[in-house]
Short mmCIF file of C-alpha atoms in Angstrom, two decimals:
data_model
loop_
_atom_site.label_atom_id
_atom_site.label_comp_id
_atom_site.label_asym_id
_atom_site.label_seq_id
_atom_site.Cartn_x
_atom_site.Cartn_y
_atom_site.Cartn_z
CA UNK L 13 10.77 -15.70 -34.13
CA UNK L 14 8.13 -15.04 -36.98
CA UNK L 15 5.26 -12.63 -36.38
CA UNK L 16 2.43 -14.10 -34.11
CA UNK L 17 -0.66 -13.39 -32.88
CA UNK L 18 -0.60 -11.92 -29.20
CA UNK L 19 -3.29 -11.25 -27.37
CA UNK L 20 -2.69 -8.63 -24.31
CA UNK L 21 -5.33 -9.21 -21.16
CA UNK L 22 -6.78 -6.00 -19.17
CA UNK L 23 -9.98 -5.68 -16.87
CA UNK L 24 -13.04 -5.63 -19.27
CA UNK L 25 -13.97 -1.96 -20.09
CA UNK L 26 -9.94 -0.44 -20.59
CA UNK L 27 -9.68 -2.60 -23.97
CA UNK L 28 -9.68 0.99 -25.75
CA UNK L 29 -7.17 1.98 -22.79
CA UNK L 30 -4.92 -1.11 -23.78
CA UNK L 31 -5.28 -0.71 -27.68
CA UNK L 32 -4.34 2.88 -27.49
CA UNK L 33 -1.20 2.00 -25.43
CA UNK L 34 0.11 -0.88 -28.01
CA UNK L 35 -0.37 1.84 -31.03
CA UNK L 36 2.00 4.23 -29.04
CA UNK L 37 4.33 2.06 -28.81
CA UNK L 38 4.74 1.32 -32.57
CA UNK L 39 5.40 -2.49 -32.14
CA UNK L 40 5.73 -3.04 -36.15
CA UNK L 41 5.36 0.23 -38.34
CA UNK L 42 4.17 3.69 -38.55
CA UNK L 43 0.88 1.52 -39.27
CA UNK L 44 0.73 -0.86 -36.57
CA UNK L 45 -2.92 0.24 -35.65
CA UNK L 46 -4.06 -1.81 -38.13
CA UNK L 47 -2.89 -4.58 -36.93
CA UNK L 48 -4.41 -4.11 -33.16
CA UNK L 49 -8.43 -4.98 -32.21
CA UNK L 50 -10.10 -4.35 -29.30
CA UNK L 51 -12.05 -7.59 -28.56
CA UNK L 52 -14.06 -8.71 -25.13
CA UNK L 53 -11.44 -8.24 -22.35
CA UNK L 54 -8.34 -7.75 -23.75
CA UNK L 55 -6.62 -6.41 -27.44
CA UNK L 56 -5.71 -8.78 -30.53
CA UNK L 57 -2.13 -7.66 -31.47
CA UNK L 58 0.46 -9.33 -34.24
CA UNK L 59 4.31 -9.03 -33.86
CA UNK L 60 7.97 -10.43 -33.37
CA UNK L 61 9.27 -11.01 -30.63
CA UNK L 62 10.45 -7.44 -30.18
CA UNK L 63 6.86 -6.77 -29.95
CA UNK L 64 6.68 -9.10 -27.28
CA UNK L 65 9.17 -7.62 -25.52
CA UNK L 66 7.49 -3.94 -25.75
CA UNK L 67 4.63 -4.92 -24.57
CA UNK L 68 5.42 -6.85 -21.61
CA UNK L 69 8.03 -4.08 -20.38
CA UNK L 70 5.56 -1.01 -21.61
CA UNK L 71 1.98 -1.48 -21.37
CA UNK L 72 0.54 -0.17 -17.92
CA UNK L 73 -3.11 -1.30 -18.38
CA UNK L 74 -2.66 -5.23 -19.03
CA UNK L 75 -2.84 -7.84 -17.01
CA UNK L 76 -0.62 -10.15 -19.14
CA UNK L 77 0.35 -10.71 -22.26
CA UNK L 78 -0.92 -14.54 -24.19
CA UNK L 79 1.58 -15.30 -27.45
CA UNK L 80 -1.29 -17.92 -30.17
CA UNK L 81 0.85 -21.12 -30.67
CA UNK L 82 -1.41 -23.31 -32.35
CA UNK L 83 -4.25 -23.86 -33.79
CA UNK L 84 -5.96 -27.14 -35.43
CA UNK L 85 -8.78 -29.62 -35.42
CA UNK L 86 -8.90 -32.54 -33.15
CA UNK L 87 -11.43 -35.04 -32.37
CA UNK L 88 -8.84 -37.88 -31.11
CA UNK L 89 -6.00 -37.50 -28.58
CA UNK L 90 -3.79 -39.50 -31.06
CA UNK L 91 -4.59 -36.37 -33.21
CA UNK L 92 -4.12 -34.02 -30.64
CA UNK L 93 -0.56 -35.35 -29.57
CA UNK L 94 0.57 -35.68 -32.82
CA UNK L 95 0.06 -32.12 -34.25
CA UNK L 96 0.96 -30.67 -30.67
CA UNK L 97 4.37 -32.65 -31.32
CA UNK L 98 4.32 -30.81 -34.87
CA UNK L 99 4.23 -27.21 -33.30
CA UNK L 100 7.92 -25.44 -32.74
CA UNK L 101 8.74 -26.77 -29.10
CA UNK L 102 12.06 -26.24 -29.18
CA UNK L 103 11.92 -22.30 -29.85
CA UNK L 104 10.73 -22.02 -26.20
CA UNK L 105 11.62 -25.18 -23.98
CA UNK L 106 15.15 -26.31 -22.90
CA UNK L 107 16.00 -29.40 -21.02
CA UNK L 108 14.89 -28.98 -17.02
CA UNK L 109 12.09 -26.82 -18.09
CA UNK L 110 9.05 -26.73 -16.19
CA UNK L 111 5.27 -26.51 -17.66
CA UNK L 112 1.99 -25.61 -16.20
CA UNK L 113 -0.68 -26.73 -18.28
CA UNK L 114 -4.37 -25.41 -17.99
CA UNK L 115 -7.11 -26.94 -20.37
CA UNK L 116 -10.69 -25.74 -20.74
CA UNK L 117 -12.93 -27.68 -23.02
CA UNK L 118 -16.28 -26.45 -24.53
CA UNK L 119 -18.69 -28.34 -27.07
CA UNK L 120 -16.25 -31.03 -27.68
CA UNK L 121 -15.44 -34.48 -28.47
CA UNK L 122 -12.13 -34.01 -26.12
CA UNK L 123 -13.54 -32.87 -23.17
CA UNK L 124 -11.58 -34.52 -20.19
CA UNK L 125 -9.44 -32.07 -18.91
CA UNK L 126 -6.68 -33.90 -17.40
CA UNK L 127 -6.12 -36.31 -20.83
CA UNK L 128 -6.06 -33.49 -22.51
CA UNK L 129 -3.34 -31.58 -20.38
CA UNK L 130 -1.62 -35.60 -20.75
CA UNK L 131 -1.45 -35.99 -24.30
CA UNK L 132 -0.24 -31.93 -24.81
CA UNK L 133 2.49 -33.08 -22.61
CA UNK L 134 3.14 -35.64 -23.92
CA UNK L 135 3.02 -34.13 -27.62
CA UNK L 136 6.25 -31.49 -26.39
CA UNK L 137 8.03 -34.67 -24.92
CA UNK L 138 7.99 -36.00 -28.91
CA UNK L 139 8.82 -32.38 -30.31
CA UNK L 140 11.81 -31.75 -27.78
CA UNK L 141 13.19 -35.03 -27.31
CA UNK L 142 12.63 -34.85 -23.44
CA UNK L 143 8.68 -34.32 -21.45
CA UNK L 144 9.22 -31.22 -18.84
CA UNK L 145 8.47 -31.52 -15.64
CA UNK L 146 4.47 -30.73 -15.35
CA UNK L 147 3.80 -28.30 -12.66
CA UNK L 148 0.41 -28.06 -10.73
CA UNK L 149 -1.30 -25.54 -8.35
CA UNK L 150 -0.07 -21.86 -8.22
CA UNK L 151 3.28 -20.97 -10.16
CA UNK L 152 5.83 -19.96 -7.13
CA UNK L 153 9.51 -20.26 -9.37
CA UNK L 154 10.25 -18.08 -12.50
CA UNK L 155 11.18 -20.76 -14.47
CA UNK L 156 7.95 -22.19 -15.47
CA UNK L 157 6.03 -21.79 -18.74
CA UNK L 158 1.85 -21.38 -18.68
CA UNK L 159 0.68 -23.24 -21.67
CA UNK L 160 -3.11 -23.00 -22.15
CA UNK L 161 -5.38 -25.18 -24.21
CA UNK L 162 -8.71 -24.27 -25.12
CA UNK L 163 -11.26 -26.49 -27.17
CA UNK L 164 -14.17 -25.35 -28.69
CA UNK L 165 -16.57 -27.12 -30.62
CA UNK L 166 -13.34 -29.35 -31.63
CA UNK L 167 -11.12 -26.32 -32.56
CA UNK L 168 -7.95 -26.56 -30.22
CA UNK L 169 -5.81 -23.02 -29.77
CA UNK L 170 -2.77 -22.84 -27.70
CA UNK L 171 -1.23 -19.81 -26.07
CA UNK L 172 1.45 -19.19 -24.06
CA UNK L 173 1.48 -16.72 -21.06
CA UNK L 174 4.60 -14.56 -21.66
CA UNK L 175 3.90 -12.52 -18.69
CA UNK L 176 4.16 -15.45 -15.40
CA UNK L 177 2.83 -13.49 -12.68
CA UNK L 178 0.51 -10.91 -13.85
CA UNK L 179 1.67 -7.48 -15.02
CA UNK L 180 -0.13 -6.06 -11.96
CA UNK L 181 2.63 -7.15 -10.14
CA UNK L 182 4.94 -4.29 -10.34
CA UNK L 183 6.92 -5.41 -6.95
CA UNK L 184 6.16 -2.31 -4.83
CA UNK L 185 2.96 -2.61 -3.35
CA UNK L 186 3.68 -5.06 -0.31
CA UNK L 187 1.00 -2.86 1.53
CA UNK L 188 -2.81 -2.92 1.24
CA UNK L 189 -5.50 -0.77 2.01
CA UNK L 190 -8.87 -1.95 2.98
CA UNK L 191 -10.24 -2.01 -0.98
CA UNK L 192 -6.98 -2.17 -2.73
CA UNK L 193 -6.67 -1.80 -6.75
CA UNK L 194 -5.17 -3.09 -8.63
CA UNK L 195 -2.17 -1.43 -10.46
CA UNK L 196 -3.25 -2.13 -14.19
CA UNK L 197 -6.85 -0.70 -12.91
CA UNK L 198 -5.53 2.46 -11.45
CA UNK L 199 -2.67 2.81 -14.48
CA UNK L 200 -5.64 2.23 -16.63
CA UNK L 201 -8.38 5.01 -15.16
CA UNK L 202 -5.44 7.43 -15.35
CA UNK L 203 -4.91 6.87 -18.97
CA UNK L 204 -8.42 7.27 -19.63
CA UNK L 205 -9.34 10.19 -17.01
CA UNK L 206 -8.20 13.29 -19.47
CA UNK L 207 -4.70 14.24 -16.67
CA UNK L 208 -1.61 14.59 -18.84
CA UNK L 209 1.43 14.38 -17.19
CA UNK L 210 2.85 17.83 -16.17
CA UNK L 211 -0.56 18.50 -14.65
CA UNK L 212 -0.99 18.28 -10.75
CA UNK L 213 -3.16 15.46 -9.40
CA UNK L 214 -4.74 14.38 -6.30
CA UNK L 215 -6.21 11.51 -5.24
CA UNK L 216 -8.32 11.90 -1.77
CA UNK L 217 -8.44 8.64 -0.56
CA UNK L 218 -5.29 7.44 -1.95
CA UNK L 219 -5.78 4.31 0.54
CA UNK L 220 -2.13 2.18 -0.38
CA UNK L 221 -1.01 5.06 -2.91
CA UNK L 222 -1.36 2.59 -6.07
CA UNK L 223 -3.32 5.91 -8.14
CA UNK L 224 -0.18 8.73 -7.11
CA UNK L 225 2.55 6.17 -7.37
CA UNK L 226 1.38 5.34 -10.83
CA UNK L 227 0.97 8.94 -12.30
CA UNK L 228 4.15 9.19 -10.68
CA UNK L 229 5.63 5.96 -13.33
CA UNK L 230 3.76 7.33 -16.00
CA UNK L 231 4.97 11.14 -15.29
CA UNK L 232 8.68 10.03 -14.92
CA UNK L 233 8.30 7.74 -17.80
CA UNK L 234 8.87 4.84 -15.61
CA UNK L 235 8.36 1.52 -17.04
CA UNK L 236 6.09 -0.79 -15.46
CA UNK L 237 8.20 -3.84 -16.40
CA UNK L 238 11.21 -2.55 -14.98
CA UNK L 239 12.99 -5.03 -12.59
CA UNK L 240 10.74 -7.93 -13.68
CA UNK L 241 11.33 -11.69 -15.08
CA UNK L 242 8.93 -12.51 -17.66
CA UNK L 243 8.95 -16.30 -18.81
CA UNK L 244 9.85 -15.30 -22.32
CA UNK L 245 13.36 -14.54 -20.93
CA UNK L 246 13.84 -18.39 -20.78
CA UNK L 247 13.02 -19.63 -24.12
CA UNK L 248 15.66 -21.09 -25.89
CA UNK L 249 15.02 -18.42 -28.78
CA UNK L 250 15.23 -15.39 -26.74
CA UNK L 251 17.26 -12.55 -27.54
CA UNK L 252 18.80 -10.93 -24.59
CA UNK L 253 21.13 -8.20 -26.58
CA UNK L 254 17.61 -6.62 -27.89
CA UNK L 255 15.43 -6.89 -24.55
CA UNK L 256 18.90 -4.96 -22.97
CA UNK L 257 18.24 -2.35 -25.60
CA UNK L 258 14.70 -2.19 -24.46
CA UNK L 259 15.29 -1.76 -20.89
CA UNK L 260 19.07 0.93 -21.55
CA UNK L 261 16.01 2.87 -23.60
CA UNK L 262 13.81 2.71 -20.57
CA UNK L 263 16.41 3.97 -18.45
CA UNK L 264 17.30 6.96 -20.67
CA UNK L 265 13.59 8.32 -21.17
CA UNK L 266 13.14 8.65 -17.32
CA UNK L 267 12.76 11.86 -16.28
CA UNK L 268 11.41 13.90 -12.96
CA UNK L 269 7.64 14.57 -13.58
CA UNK L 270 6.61 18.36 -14.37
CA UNK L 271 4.23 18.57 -10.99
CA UNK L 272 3.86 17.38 -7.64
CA UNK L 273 1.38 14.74 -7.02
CA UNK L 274 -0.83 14.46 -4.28
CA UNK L 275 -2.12 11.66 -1.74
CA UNK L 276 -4.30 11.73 0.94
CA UNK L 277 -6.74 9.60 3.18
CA UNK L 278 -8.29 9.85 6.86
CA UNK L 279 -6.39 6.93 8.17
CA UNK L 280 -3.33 7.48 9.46
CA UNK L 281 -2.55 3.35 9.09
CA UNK L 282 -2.86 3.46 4.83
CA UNK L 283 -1.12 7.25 4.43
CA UNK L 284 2.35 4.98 5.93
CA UNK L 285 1.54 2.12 3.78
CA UNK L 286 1.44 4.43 1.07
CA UNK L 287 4.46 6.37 2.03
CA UNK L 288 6.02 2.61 2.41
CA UNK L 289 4.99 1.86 -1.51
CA UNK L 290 6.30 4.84 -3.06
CA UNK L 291 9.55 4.61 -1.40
CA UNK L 292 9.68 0.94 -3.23
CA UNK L 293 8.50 2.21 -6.60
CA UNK L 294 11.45 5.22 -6.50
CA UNK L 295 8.95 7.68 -6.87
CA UNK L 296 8.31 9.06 -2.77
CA UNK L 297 10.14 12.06 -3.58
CA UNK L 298 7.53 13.22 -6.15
CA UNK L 299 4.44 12.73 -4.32
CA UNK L 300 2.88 14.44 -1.04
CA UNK L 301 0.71 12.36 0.83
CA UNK L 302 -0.91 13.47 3.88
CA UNK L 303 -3.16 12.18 6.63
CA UNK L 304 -6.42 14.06 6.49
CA UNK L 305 -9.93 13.66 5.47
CA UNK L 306 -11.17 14.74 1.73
CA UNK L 307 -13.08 17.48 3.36
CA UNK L 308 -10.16 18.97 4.40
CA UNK L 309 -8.86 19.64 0.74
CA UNK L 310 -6.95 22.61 -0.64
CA UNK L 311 -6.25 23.15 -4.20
CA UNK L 312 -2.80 24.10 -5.65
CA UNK L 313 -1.79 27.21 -6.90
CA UNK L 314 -2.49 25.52 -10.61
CA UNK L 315 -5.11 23.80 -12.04
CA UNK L 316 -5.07 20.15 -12.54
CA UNK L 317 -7.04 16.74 -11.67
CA UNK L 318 -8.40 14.70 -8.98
CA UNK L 319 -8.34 10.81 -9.87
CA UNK L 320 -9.80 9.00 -7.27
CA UNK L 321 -11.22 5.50 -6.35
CA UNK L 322 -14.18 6.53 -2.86
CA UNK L 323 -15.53 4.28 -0.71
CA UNK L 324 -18.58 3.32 -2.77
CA UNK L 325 -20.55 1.17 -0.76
CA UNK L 326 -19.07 -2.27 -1.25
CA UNK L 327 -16.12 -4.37 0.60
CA UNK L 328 -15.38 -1.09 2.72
CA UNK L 329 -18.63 0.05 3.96
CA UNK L 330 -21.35 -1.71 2.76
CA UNK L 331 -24.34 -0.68 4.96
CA UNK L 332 -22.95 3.13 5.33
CA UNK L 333 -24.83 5.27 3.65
CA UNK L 334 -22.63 7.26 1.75
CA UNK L 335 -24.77 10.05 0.28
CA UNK L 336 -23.17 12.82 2.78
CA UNK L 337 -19.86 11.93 1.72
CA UNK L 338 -20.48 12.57 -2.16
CA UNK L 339 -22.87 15.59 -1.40
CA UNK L 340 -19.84 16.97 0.28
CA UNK L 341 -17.22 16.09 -1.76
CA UNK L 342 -19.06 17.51 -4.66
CA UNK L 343 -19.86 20.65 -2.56
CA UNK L 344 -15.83 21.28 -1.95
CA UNK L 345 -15.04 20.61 -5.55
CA UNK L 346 -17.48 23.10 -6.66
CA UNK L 347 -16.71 25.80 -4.40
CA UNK L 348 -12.80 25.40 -3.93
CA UNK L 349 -11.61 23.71 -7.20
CA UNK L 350 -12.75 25.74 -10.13
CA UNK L 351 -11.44 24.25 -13.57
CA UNK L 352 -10.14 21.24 -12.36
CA UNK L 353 -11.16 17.99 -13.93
CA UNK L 354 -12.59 15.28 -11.88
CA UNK L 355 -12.58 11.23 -12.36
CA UNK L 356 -13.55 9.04 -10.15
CA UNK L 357 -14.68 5.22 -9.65
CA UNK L 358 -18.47 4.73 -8.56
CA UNK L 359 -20.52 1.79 -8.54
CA UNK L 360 -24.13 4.07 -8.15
CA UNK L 361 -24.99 6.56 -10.84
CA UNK L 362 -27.34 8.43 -7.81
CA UNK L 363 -23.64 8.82 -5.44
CA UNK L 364 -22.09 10.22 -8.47
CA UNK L 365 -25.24 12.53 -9.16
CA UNK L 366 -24.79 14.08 -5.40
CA UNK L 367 -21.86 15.66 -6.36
CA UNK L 368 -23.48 17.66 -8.99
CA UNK L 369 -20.84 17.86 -11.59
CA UNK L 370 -21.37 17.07 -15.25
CA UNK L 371 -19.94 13.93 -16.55
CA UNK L 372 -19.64 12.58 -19.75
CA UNK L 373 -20.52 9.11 -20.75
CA UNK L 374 -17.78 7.60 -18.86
CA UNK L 375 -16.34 4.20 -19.17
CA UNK L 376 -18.08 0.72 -17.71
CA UNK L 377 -15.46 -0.70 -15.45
CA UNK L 378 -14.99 -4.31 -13.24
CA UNK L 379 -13.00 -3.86 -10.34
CA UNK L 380 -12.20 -7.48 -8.95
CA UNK L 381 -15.40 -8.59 -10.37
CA UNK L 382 -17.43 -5.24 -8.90
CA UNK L 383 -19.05 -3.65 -12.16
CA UNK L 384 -17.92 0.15 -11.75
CA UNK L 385 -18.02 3.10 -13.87
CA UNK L 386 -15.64 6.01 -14.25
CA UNK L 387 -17.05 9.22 -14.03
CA UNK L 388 -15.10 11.67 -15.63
CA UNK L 389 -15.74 15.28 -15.82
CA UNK L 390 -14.82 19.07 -14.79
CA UNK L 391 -15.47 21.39 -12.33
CA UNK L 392 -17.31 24.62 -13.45
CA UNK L 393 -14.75 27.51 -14.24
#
């Protein structure tokens, strides 16, 4: 495969959390930051397929990574089916493959949705010799390739999802709380909160576990990938010797994290759930997570960092007014956890205020299409 452009997905607001990941992980060169942007909702990347690889296995804040196809000017669907047909089919579709196609058209002369998704299907049928089976509705089977066509004021682009199911999707949370996040989200607000791994961490209403179970995968230097199918893994041009190189690597670099990691939440039914996740992510023997109420919090020995999505008005309790709660959880922080840094997820600059610690300028969130903001900050010494 030649270098392409990628572009790797994540909730709007972590696009610095994404970009930083993809220069850690060195996709091309010692300089491969210059060849990653931060755009609107996701990161601009270029690689090889090794690249590809990385960052579907590696990155912990993405939703999914898109591979750019294609890209031309089209005004006819003769046109469009005959320079879809000219685009290298064949790298990624054998015989009894199945496609999804999903077309959006904007300012454009080709602007019916279904002849579009038609004549692209009909453009890999002339590339490949045979048409694949076209799939519609939600993707169930592995086996199925996401091709997505956009048109803009006649300019056609085509991407294909790498990823399949979303990168979320990390296979051990088959329990959910009341407000569940989403793993990318809470992998994400780690990354950006200031904990390093070897610190302690605690997360007070842990609800499902997602926040602990991920700074356990990050602390242990678990990948996020491991155990998955990605879509890639069925082109015809895919290299399985190097993604088994990736994933022996993986392996290797695990290690047991350098402190315990905390969990707790007033309801008894979302401390098992929790319990129930971690056990399927492999990391339950490196957390704690107890049934208790966030006023009933005692720091550890050492110094470390509570990360931490509260009830904040919406889905869980919107009509509750949850001034009280902040007041005291900012009182108990002040008093009992001296040094410790603090971030949490807050939809009202005023809850956040209650707690009367100093935050920086934090980081504009959206948290299944709630606009949020991490406050991030530290407890006076």
């Amino acid at each position: 495969m030649d270098n392409h452009q990628f572009f790797a997905v994540c909730a709007p607001g972590l696009e610095p959390v994404t970009a930083a990941e993809l220069s850690a992980l060195k996709l091309i060169s010692p300089d491969a930051a210059s060849q990653i942007t931060a755009g609107s909702g996701g990161v601009d990347f270029d690689g090889d397929e090794r690249a590809m690889y990385l960052a579907n296995y590696f990155l912990r804040s993405a939703n999914r990574i898109l591979m750019r196809f294609g890209q031309f000017h089209a005004t006819k669907f003769v046109e469009l089916r005959r320079k879809v047909s000219n685009l290298p089919w064949k790298t990624v579709l054998k015989p009894g493959q199945k496609v999804q196609i999903k077309v959006t058209c904007h300012a454009s002369r080709l602007y019916h949705s279904g002849a579009v998704a038609q004549r692209a299907l009909e453009g890999i049928g002339d590339c490949t010799g045979f048409e694949p089976d076209l799939v519609k509705g939600e993707i169930t089977e592995e086996n199925v390739l996401s091709i997505l066509v956009r048109f803009v004021k006649d300019e056609c682009t085509i991407s294909l999802d790498t990823s399949g199911a979303g990168l979320d999707r990390r296979g051990y949370r088959l329990a959910l709380g009341k407000a569940p996040l989403r793993e990318t989200l809470a992998a994400g607000i780690l990354l950006a909160s200031g904990w390093q791994p070897g610190q302690p961490l605690m997360d007070p209403f842990c609800g499902s576990g997602v926040i602990p179970i991920e700074a356990a995968m990050i602390a242990a230097h678990i990948a996020p990938g491991r155990n998955r199918h990605f879509p890639f893994m069925d082109w015809s041009d895919f290299k399985p010797k190097m993604m088994q190189t990736i994933i022996q690597y993986a392996e290797q670099d695990t290690r047991p994290p350098a402190a315990l990691l905390y969990g707790s939440d007033r309801d008894a039914g979302v401390v098992e759930m929790a319990r129930q996740n971690a056990e399927r992510a492999g990391v339950s023997r490196w957390i704690q997570f107890e049934h208790k109420p966030a006023s009933a919090l005692t720091a550890p020995r050492f110094p470390g960092w509570i990360v931490t999505n509260p009830p904040y008005g919406v889905r869980v309790s919107s009509n509750a007014d949850l001034r009280n709660l902040y007041a005291s959880f900012g009182k108990l922080l002040n008093e009992q956890f001296s040094g410790w840094g603090v971030a949490f997820l807050c939809t009202d600059d005023h809850l956040a205020t209650l707690t009367h610690l100093n935050f920086d300028k934090g980081l504009s969130l959206n948290n299944g299409g709630i606009a949020v903001k991490l406050n991030r900050g530290h407890v006076p010494a």
